[in-house]
Tab-separated table of N, CA and C in Angstrom:
chain	number	residue	atom	x	y	z
A	1	ARG	N	14.528	-17.595	13.815
A	1	ARG	CA	14.526	-19.026	13.571
A	1	ARG	C	15.863	-19.425	12.973
A	2	SER	N	16.319	-20.573	13.372
A	2	SER	CA	17.597	-21.068	12.887
A	2	SER	C	17.433	-22.524	12.481
A	3	ALA	N	18.104	-22.897	11.389
A	3	ALA	CA	18.027	-24.281	10.919
A	3	ALA	C	19.398	-24.713	10.431
A	4	CYS	N	19.797	-25.899	10.816
A	4	CYS	CA	21.030	-26.500	10.333
A	4	CYS	C	20.667	-27.370	9.129
A	5	LEU	N	21.312	-27.116	8.003
A	5	LEU	CA	21.007	-27.871	6.784
A	5	LEU	C	21.690	-29.230	6.870
A	6	GLU	N	20.958	-30.218	7.346
A	6	GLU	CA	21.515	-31.543	7.606
A	6	GLU	C	21.281	-32.539	6.487
A	7	ARG	N	20.339	-32.245	5.608
A	7	ARG	CA	20.056	-33.167	4.502
A	7	ARG	C	19.642	-32.359	3.278
A	8	ASP	N	19.636	-33.007	2.144
A	8	ASP	CA	19.287	-32.328	0.902
A	8	ASP	C	17.794	-32.013	0.855
A	9	ASP	N	17.468	-30.951	0.156
A	9	ASP	CA	16.083	-30.559	-0.103
A	9	ASP	C	15.235	-30.411	1.155
A	10	MET	N	15.773	-29.728	2.150
A	10	MET	CA	15.018	-29.477	3.377
A	10	MET	C	14.000	-28.361	3.151
A	11	THR	N	12.870	-28.444	3.831
A	11	THR	CA	11.905	-27.352	3.872
A	11	THR	C	11.988	-26.731	5.258
A	12	ILE	N	12.320	-25.448	5.278
A	12	ILE	CA	12.517	-24.734	6.538
A	12	ILE	C	11.362	-23.756	6.716
A	13	PRO	N	10.680	-23.783	7.863
A	13	PRO	CA	9.590	-22.831	8.086
A	13	PRO	C	10.141	-21.427	8.305
A	14	GLY	N	9.448	-20.439	7.782
A	14	GLY	CA	9.832	-19.048	7.957
A	14	GLY	C	8.609	-18.182	8.054
A	15	MET	N	8.837	-16.887	8.234
A	15	MET	CA	7.745	-15.940	8.327
A	15	MET	C	8.156	-14.666	7.591
A	16	VAL	N	7.223	-14.060	6.888
A	16	VAL	CA	7.500	-12.857	6.115
A	16	VAL	C	8.108	-11.781	7.016
A	17	ASN	N	9.182	-11.155	6.534
A	17	ASN	CA	9.922	-10.076	7.198
A	17	ASN	C	10.648	-10.504	8.469
A	18	CYS	N	10.682	-11.776	8.775
A	18	CYS	CA	11.417	-12.289	9.928
A	18	CYS	C	12.629	-13.086	9.436
A	19	VAL	N	13.734	-12.934	10.137
A	19	VAL	CA	14.983	-13.574	9.712
A	19	VAL	C	14.948	-15.073	9.983
A	20	THR	N	15.340	-15.821	8.969
A	20	THR	CA	15.579	-17.256	9.089
A	20	THR	C	17.065	-17.464	8.844
A	21	GLU	N	17.742	-18.107	9.771
A	21	GLU	CA	19.184	-18.330	9.655
A	21	GLU	C	19.445	-19.782	9.269
A	22	LEU	N	20.227	-19.965	8.224
A	22	LEU	CA	20.573	-21.301	7.741
A	22	LEU	C	22.055	-21.553	8.009
A	23	GLU	N	22.374	-22.706	8.562
A	23	GLU	CA	23.761	-23.062	8.854
A	23	GLU	C	24.157	-24.268	8.026
A	24	PHE	N	25.392	-24.242	7.498
A	24	PHE	CA	25.894	-25.343	6.683
A	24	PHE	C	27.396	-25.461	6.848
A	25	VAL	N	27.966	-26.522	6.270
A	25	VAL	CA	29.393	-26.815	6.395
A	25	VAL	C	30.082	-26.611	5.056
A	26	ALA	N	31.226	-25.914	5.091
A	26	ALA	CA	32.082	-25.752	3.913
A	26	ALA	C	33.526	-25.834	4.382
A	27	LYS	N	34.296	-26.644	3.725
A	27	LYS	CA	35.697	-26.818	4.095
A	27	LYS	C	36.582	-26.072	3.102
A	28	ALA	N	37.477	-25.232	3.640
A	28	ALA	CA	38.423	-24.498	2.802
A	28	ALA	C	39.752	-25.239	2.811
A	29	ASP	N	40.515	-25.061	1.728
A	29	ASP	CA	41.851	-25.647	1.689
A	29	ASP	C	42.683	-25.045	2.806
A	30	PRO	N	43.622	-25.853	3.369
A	30	PRO	CA	44.469	-25.278	4.434
A	30	PRO	C	45.195	-24.059	3.878
A	31	GLY	N	45.427	-23.044	4.453
A	31	GLY	CA	46.117	-21.885	3.895
A	31	GLY	C	45.190	-20.935	3.152
A	32	ASP	N	43.981	-21.366	2.855
A	32	ASP	CA	43.011	-20.468	2.225
A	32	ASP	C	42.010	-20.081	3.306
A	33	SER	N	42.254	-18.948	3.937
A	33	SER	CA	41.439	-18.561	5.083
A	33	SER	C	40.049	-18.121	4.641
A	34	PHE	N	39.188	-17.911	5.622
A	34	PHE	CA	37.826	-17.486	5.330
A	34	PHE	C	37.806	-16.133	4.632
A	35	GLU	N	38.891	-15.357	4.765
A	35	GLU	CA	38.948	-14.049	4.109
A	35	GLU	C	39.041	-14.186	2.591
A	36	ASN	N	39.510	-15.340	2.115
A	36	ASN	CA	39.670	-15.562	0.682
A	36	ASN	C	38.559	-16.414	0.081
A	37	VAL	N	37.581	-16.747	0.890
A	37	VAL	CA	36.480	-17.595	0.429
A	37	VAL	C	35.177	-16.802	0.508
A	38	GLU	N	34.374	-16.905	-0.538
A	38	GLU	CA	33.045	-16.300	-0.521
A	38	GLU	C	32.023	-17.364	-0.892
A	39	ILE	N	30.987	-17.439	-0.080
A	39	ILE	CA	29.908	-18.397	-0.296
A	39	ILE	C	28.602	-17.619	-0.265
A	40	ASP	N	27.748	-17.876	-1.232
A	40	ASP	CA	26.467	-17.177	-1.326
A	40	ASP	C	25.321	-18.169	-1.316
A	41	ALA	N	24.170	-17.695	-0.856
A	41	ALA	CA	22.926	-18.447	-0.994
A	41	ALA	C	22.068	-17.691	-2.003
A	42	LEU	N	21.512	-18.419	-2.941
A	42	LEU	CA	20.657	-17.831	-3.974
A	42	LEU	C	19.217	-18.216	-3.689
A	43	PHE	N	18.362	-17.217	-3.494
A	43	PHE	CA	16.956	-17.448	-3.172
A	43	PHE	C	16.089	-16.974	-4.323
A	44	ASN	N	15.052	-17.729	-4.626
A	44	ASN	CA	14.056	-17.340	-5.627
A	44	ASN	C	12.769	-16.975	-4.908
A	45	SER	N	12.151	-15.900	-5.352
A	45	SER	CA	10.906	-15.430	-4.760
A	45	SER	C	9.720	-16.080	-5.456
A	46	PRO	N	8.631	-16.329	-4.727
A	46	PRO	CA	7.435	-16.873	-5.369
A	46	PRO	C	6.695	-15.829	-6.212
A	47	VAL	N	7.023	-14.537	-6.050
A	47	VAL	CA	6.311	-13.494	-6.786
A	47	VAL	C	7.167	-12.780	-7.826
A	48	ALA	N	8.467	-12.792	-7.671
A	48	ALA	CA	9.358	-12.117	-8.627
A	48	ALA	C	10.217	-13.156	-9.337
A	49	ARG	N	10.643	-12.828	-10.519
A	49	ARG	CA	11.440	-13.775	-11.290
A	49	ARG	C	12.934	-13.646	-11.009
A	50	ASP	N	13.313	-12.628	-10.272
A	50	ASP	CA	14.731	-12.428	-10.027
A	50	ASP	C	15.245	-13.325	-8.901
A	51	GLU	N	16.551	-13.480	-8.888
A	51	GLU	CA	17.211	-14.315	-7.889
A	51	GLU	C	17.914	-13.383	-6.910
A	52	LEU	N	17.719	-13.596	-5.623
A	52	LEU	CA	18.331	-12.782	-4.585
A	52	LEU	C	19.583	-13.494	-4.089
A	53	ARG	N	20.730	-12.821	-4.189
A	53	ARG	CA	22.010	-13.386	-3.761
A	53	ARG	C	22.360	-12.797	-2.401
A	54	ILE	N	22.508	-13.672	-1.394
A	54	ILE	CA	22.847	-13.226	-0.050
A	54	ILE	C	24.169	-13.868	0.357
A	55	PRO	N	25.165	-13.045	0.706
A	55	PRO	CA	26.449	-13.605	1.125
A	55	PRO	C	26.322	-14.336	2.464
A	56	ALA	N	26.988	-15.462	2.553
A	56	ALA	CA	27.059	-16.195	3.818
A	56	ALA	C	28.201	-15.610	4.641
A	57	TYR	N	28.193	-15.851	5.933
A	57	TYR	CA	29.300	-15.404	6.766
A	57	TYR	C	29.890	-16.588	7.511
A	58	TRP	N	31.173	-16.489	7.776
A	58	TRP	CA	31.913	-17.539	8.468
A	58	TRP	C	31.520	-17.529	9.938
A	59	ALA	N	31.176	-18.691	10.481
A	59	ALA	CA	30.729	-18.799	11.872
A	59	ALA	C	31.721	-19.579	12.730
A	60	GLY	N	32.944	-19.752	12.233
A	60	GLY	CA	33.989	-20.459	12.980
A	60	GLY	C	34.146	-21.888	12.509
A	61	GLY	N	35.385	-22.350	12.483
A	61	GLY	CA	35.660	-23.717	12.036
A	61	GLY	C	35.249	-23.892	10.586
A	62	ASP	N	34.463	-24.913	10.329
A	62	ASP	CA	33.978	-25.121	8.957
A	62	ASP	C	32.489	-24.786	8.831
A	63	ARG	N	31.974	-24.025	9.807
A	63	ARG	CA	30.557	-23.642	9.799
A	63	ARG	C	30.369	-22.272	9.136
A	64	TRP	N	29.339	-22.189	8.321
A	64	TRP	CA	28.959	-20.947	7.653
A	64	TRP	C	27.465	-20.735	7.868
A	65	LYS	N	27.029	-19.466	7.829
A	65	LYS	CA	25.617	-19.159	8.023
A	65	LYS	C	25.182	-18.093	7.027
A	66	VAL	N	23.898	-18.111	6.729
A	66	VAL	CA	23.291	-17.068	5.908
A	66	VAL	C	21.949	-16.715	6.536
A	67	ARG	N	21.613	-15.432	6.496
A	67	ARG	CA	20.346	-14.967	7.069
A	67	ARG	C	19.466	-14.411	5.958
A	68	PHE	N	18.220	-14.857	5.962
A	68	PHE	CA	17.269	-14.491	4.913
A	68	PHE	C	15.934	-14.120	5.546
A	69	ALA	N	15.387	-12.973	5.135
A	69	ALA	CA	14.066	-12.541	5.595
A	69	ALA	C	13.161	-12.427	4.370
A	70	PRO	N	12.275	-13.396	4.156
A	70	PRO	CA	11.395	-13.356	2.988
A	70	PRO	C	10.513	-12.110	2.996
A	71	ARG	N	10.289	-11.535	1.827
A	71	ARG	CA	9.431	-10.352	1.703
A	71	ARG	C	8.021	-10.713	1.274
A	72	ALA	N	7.798	-11.953	0.895
A	72	ALA	CA	6.465	-12.381	0.442
A	72	ALA	C	6.193	-13.778	0.979
A	73	PRO	N	4.924	-14.104	1.241
A	73	PRO	CA	4.612	-15.468	1.669
A	73	PRO	C	4.797	-16.440	0.510
A	74	GLY	N	5.021	-17.692	0.859
A	74	GLY	CA	5.149	-18.731	-0.163
A	74	GLY	C	6.476	-19.459	-0.086
A	75	ARG	N	6.747	-20.229	-1.125
A	75	ARG	CA	7.946	-21.066	-1.190
A	75	ARG	C	9.101	-20.292	-1.824
A	76	HIS	N	10.213	-20.234	-1.109
A	76	HIS	CA	11.420	-19.555	-1.569
A	76	HIS	C	12.526	-20.601	-1.728
A	77	PRO	N	12.656	-21.199	-2.922
A	77	PRO	CA	13.714	-22.184	-3.121
A	77	PRO	C	15.085	-21.511	-3.021
A	78	PHE	N	16.065	-22.249	-2.491
A	78	PHE	CA	17.409	-21.699	-2.376
A	78	PHE	C	18.445	-22.768	-2.709
A	79	ARG	N	19.645	-22.290	-3.008
A	79	ARG	CA	20.809	-23.156	-3.168
A	79	ARG	C	22.024	-22.383	-2.698
A	80	VAL	N	23.034	-23.095	-2.240
A	80	VAL	CA	24.259	-22.490	-1.725
A	80	VAL	C	25.381	-22.775	-2.710
A	81	ILE	N	26.172	-21.737	-3.036
A	81	ILE	CA	27.277	-21.902	-3.979
A	81	ILE	C	28.539	-21.221	-3.452
A	82	VAL	N	29.696	-21.743	-3.859
A	82	VAL	CA	30.977	-21.100	-3.579
A	82	VAL	C	31.237	-20.143	-4.737
A	83	THR	N	31.446	-18.863	-4.430
A	83	THR	CA	31.647	-17.876	-5.493
A	83	THR	C	33.089	-17.402	-5.594
A	84	LYS	N	33.903	-17.686	-4.580
A	84	LYS	CA	35.309	-17.269	-4.620
A	84	LYS	C	36.118	-18.172	-3.703
A	85	GLY	N	37.300	-18.517	-4.138
A	85	GLY	CA	38.220	-19.277	-3.303
A	85	GLY	C	38.086	-20.774	-3.493
A	86	GLN	N	38.927	-21.486	-2.766
A	86	GLN	CA	38.972	-22.944	-2.839
A	86	GLN	C	38.286	-23.527	-1.618
A	87	ALA	N	36.996	-23.684	-1.711
A	87	ALA	CA	36.217	-24.281	-0.614
A	87	ALA	C	35.307	-25.336	-1.215
A	88	SER	N	35.021	-26.354	-0.424
A	88	SER	CA	34.099	-27.385	-0.885
A	88	SER	C	32.948	-27.488	0.098
A	89	LEU	N	31.771	-27.542	-0.457
A	89	LEU	CA	30.578	-27.707	0.370
A	89	LEU	C	30.460	-29.161	0.769
A	90	ASP	N	29.974	-29.392	1.964
A	90	ASP	CA	29.797	-30.738	2.499
A	90	ASP	C	28.848	-31.566	1.632
A	91	ARG	N	27.869	-30.905	1.001
A	91	ARG	CA	26.890	-31.549	0.116
A	91	ARG	C	26.278	-30.479	-0.771
A	92	ASP	N	25.388	-30.850	-1.627
A	92	ASP	CA	24.671	-29.911	-2.487
A	92	ASP	C	23.531	-29.317	-1.653
A	93	TYR	N	23.778	-28.140	-1.098
A	93	TYR	CA	22.783	-27.529	-0.213
A	93	TYR	C	21.711	-26.834	-1.038
A	94	ARG	N	20.533	-27.435	-1.041
A	94	ARG	CA	19.351	-26.878	-1.686
A	94	ARG	C	18.174	-27.111	-0.755
A	95	GLY	N	17.186	-26.282	-0.891
A	95	GLY	CA	15.995	-26.459	-0.077
A	95	GLY	C	14.986	-25.374	-0.358
A	96	VAL	N	14.045	-25.231	0.555
A	96	VAL	CA	12.976	-24.247	0.412
A	96	VAL	C	12.712	-23.624	1.773
A	97	VAL	N	12.605	-22.289	1.801
A	97	VAL	CA	12.084	-21.606	2.981
A	97	VAL	C	10.605	-21.374	2.694
A	98	GLU	N	9.763	-21.976	3.512
A	98	GLU	CA	8.304	-21.861	3.366
A	98	GLU	C	7.839	-20.734	4.283
A	99	ALA	N	7.588	-19.559	3.702
A	99	ALA	CA	7.259	-18.372	4.489
A	99	ALA	C	5.760	-18.192	4.640
A	100	LEU	N	5.333	-18.090	5.878
A	100	LEU	CA	3.936	-17.780	6.195
A	100	LEU	C	3.804	-16.278	6.408
A	101	PRO	N	2.611	-15.722	6.227
A	101	PRO	CA	2.435	-14.292	6.514
A	101	PRO	C	2.731	-14.008	7.985
A	102	TYR	N	3.275	-12.835	8.261
A	102	TYR	CA	3.554	-12.443	9.645
A	102	TYR	C	2.235	-12.275	10.386
A	103	SER	N	2.160	-12.815	11.601
A	103	SER	CA	0.897	-12.782	12.340
A	103	SER	C	0.992	-12.046	13.669
A	104	GLY	N	2.114	-11.392	13.931
A	104	GLY	CA	2.281	-10.695	15.205
A	104	GLY	C	1.792	-9.258	15.158
A	105	ALA	N	2.103	-8.519	16.219
A	105	ALA	CA	1.639	-7.140	16.355
A	105	ALA	C	2.695	-6.104	15.972
A	106	ASN	N	3.923	-6.506	15.732
A	106	ASN	CA	4.994	-5.568	15.408
A	106	ASN	C	4.753	-4.961	14.024
A	107	ARG	N	4.528	-3.640	13.980
A	107	ARG	CA	4.213	-2.981	12.703
A	107	ARG	C	5.376	-3.043	11.711
A	108	LEU	N	6.604	-3.012	12.203
A	108	LEU	CA	7.744	-3.100	11.288
A	108	LEU	C	7.767	-4.446	10.579
A	109	LEU	N	7.442	-5.499	11.290
A	109	LEU	CA	7.425	-6.824	10.681
A	109	LEU	C	6.143	-7.048	9.878
A	110	LYS	N	5.052	-6.452	10.321
A	110	LYS	CA	3.772	-6.625	9.636
A	110	LYS	C	3.751	-5.945	8.267
A	111	HIS	N	4.324	-4.737	8.178
A	111	HIS	CA	4.256	-3.963	6.943
A	111	HIS	C	5.565	-3.937	6.155
A	112	GLY	N	6.634	-4.454	6.698
A	112	GLY	CA	7.893	-4.539	5.963
A	112	GLY	C	8.834	-3.381	6.237
A	113	PRO	N	10.027	-3.477	5.675
A	113	PRO	CA	11.051	-2.454	5.925
A	113	PRO	C	10.613	-1.067	5.469
A	114	ILE	N	11.264	-0.070	6.033
A	114	ILE	CA	10.962	1.320	5.707
A	114	ILE	C	11.775	1.729	4.478
A	115	GLN	N	11.130	2.503	3.609
A	115	GLN	CA	11.791	2.990	2.399
A	115	GLN	C	11.206	4.346	2.031
A	116	LEU	N	11.818	4.997	1.043
A	116	LEU	CA	11.286	6.268	0.559
A	116	LEU	C	10.095	6.023	-0.351
A	117	SER	N	9.130	6.939	-0.288
A	117	SER	CA	7.984	6.873	-1.214
A	117	SER	C	8.471	7.187	-2.622
A	118	SER	N	7.630	6.932	-3.615
A	118	SER	CA	8.028	7.147	-5.007
A	118	SER	C	8.352	8.620	-5.294
A	119	ASN	N	7.715	9.559	-4.571
A	119	ASN	CA	8.030	10.974	-4.784
A	119	ASN	C	9.203	11.443	-3.911
A	120	ARG	N	9.772	10.504	-3.151
A	120	ARG	CA	10.958	10.728	-2.318
A	120	ARG	C	10.742	11.793	-1.227
A	121	ARG	N	9.486	11.977	-0.797
A	121	ARG	CA	9.177	12.956	0.248
A	121	ARG	C	8.826	12.328	1.584
A	122	TYR	N	8.368	11.087	1.567
A	122	TYR	CA	7.847	10.459	2.774
A	122	TYR	C	8.482	9.097	2.980
A	123	LEU	N	8.397	8.647	4.209
A	123	LEU	CA	8.812	7.285	4.510
A	123	LEU	C	7.573	6.393	4.499
A	124	ILE	N	7.708	5.248	3.866
A	124	ILE	CA	6.622	4.275	3.825
A	124	ILE	C	7.200	2.896	4.115
A	125	HIS	N	6.325	1.967	4.472
A	125	HIS	CA	6.714	0.569	4.620
A	125	HIS	C	6.758	-0.071	3.235
A	126	ALA	N	7.348	-1.240	3.139
A	126	ALA	CA	7.463	-1.949	1.860
A	126	ALA	C	6.104	-2.218	1.225
A	127	ASP	N	5.062	-2.379	2.045
A	127	ASP	CA	3.734	-2.650	1.483
A	127	ASP	C	2.963	-1.375	1.142
A	128	GLY	N	3.610	-0.205	1.274
A	128	GLY	CA	2.972	1.071	0.929
A	128	GLY	C	2.318	1.784	2.095
A	129	THR	N	2.234	1.144	3.255
A	129	THR	CA	1.647	1.775	4.434
A	129	THR	C	2.528	2.940	4.874
A	130	PRO	N	1.936	4.125	5.135
A	130	PRO	CA	2.752	5.257	5.594
A	130	PRO	C	3.461	4.932	6.912
A	131	PHE	N	4.676	5.427	7.040
A	131	PHE	CA	5.447	5.231	8.259
A	131	PHE	C	5.395	6.518	9.072
A	132	CYS	N	5.080	6.390	10.355
A	132	CYS	CA	5.030	7.535	11.257
A	132	CYS	C	5.887	7.210	12.465
A	133	VAL	N	6.888	8.035	12.721
A	133	VAL	CA	7.806	7.770	13.831
A	133	VAL	C	7.056	7.697	15.146
A	134	GLY	N	6.060	8.549	15.342
A	134	GLY	CA	5.323	8.595	16.593
A	134	GLY	C	4.637	7.298	16.965
A	135	GLU	N	4.295	6.474	15.981
A	135	GLU	CA	3.591	5.234	16.298
A	135	GLU	C	4.477	4.219	16.999
A	136	PHE	N	5.790	4.457	17.001
A	136	PHE	CA	6.709	3.522	17.644
A	136	PHE	C	7.185	4.020	18.998
A	137	VAL	N	6.709	5.179	19.435
A	137	VAL	CA	7.071	5.709	20.739
A	137	VAL	C	6.072	5.181	21.760
A	138	GLU	N	6.588	4.550	22.783
A	138	GLU	CA	5.718	4.008	23.822
A	138	GLU	C	5.148	5.140	24.680
A	139	PRO	N	3.851	5.114	24.978
A	139	PRO	CA	3.250	6.181	25.793
A	139	PRO	C	3.943	6.348	27.142
A	140	GLU	N	4.426	5.253	27.729
A	140	GLU	CA	5.093	5.329	29.021
A	140	GLU	C	6.370	6.177	28.937
A	141	SER	N	7.103	6.043	27.818
A	141	SER	CA	8.354	6.801	27.687
A	141	SER	C	8.067	8.282	27.517
A	142	VAL	N	6.960	8.648	26.892
A	142	VAL	CA	6.585	10.055	26.756
A	142	VAL	C	6.240	10.611	28.117
A	143	ALA	N	5.478	9.856	28.919
A	143	ALA	CA	5.098	10.309	30.256
A	143	ALA	C	6.329	10.503	31.134
A	144	VAL	N	7.284	9.597	31.068
A	144	VAL	CA	8.511	9.695	31.863
A	144	VAL	C	9.302	10.927	31.425
A	145	ALA	N	9.385	11.177	30.114
A	145	ALA	CA	10.119	12.342	29.605
A	145	ALA	C	9.493	13.647	30.107
A	146	ARG	N	8.169	13.691	30.185
A	146	ARG	CA	7.493	14.918	30.647
A	146	ARG	C	7.764	15.172	32.141
A	147	GLU	N	7.918	14.108	32.924
A	147	GLU	CA	8.152	14.258	34.362
A	147	GLU	C	9.529	14.785	34.656
A	148	HIS	N	10.492	14.559	33.766
A	148	HIS	CA	11.888	14.999	34.028
A	148	HIS	C	12.193	16.268	33.407
């Protein structure tokens, strides 16, 4: 999903573990290239008190983008700030990503990213579900491999 931040305090629909891309405008001083400018989006989680800082990337001209994949359902308020260089934002970019629970069949998106278990012996999904490599192998590809 992609959204252009065209007005203040926008609510953007999202889905847990799925990327939502936000686009906005920032003008840098002439001579201050995108390499010398850093812009971040700060997201707040509905379940944790910490603030997640995600760097934006230059998308050409005066366009910048940031990609965010919520880890929990609910309202994720955000704001965009210039953290380095001489750039000015077109407006005060603030809003909310309203994340719904993932409803598809993709196990990676349903259970979250893969990580190490607490005992560092196994791979698990973010929600604690065990990860098994075999569950992602399509039966057709196994049959084709056996024929060759």
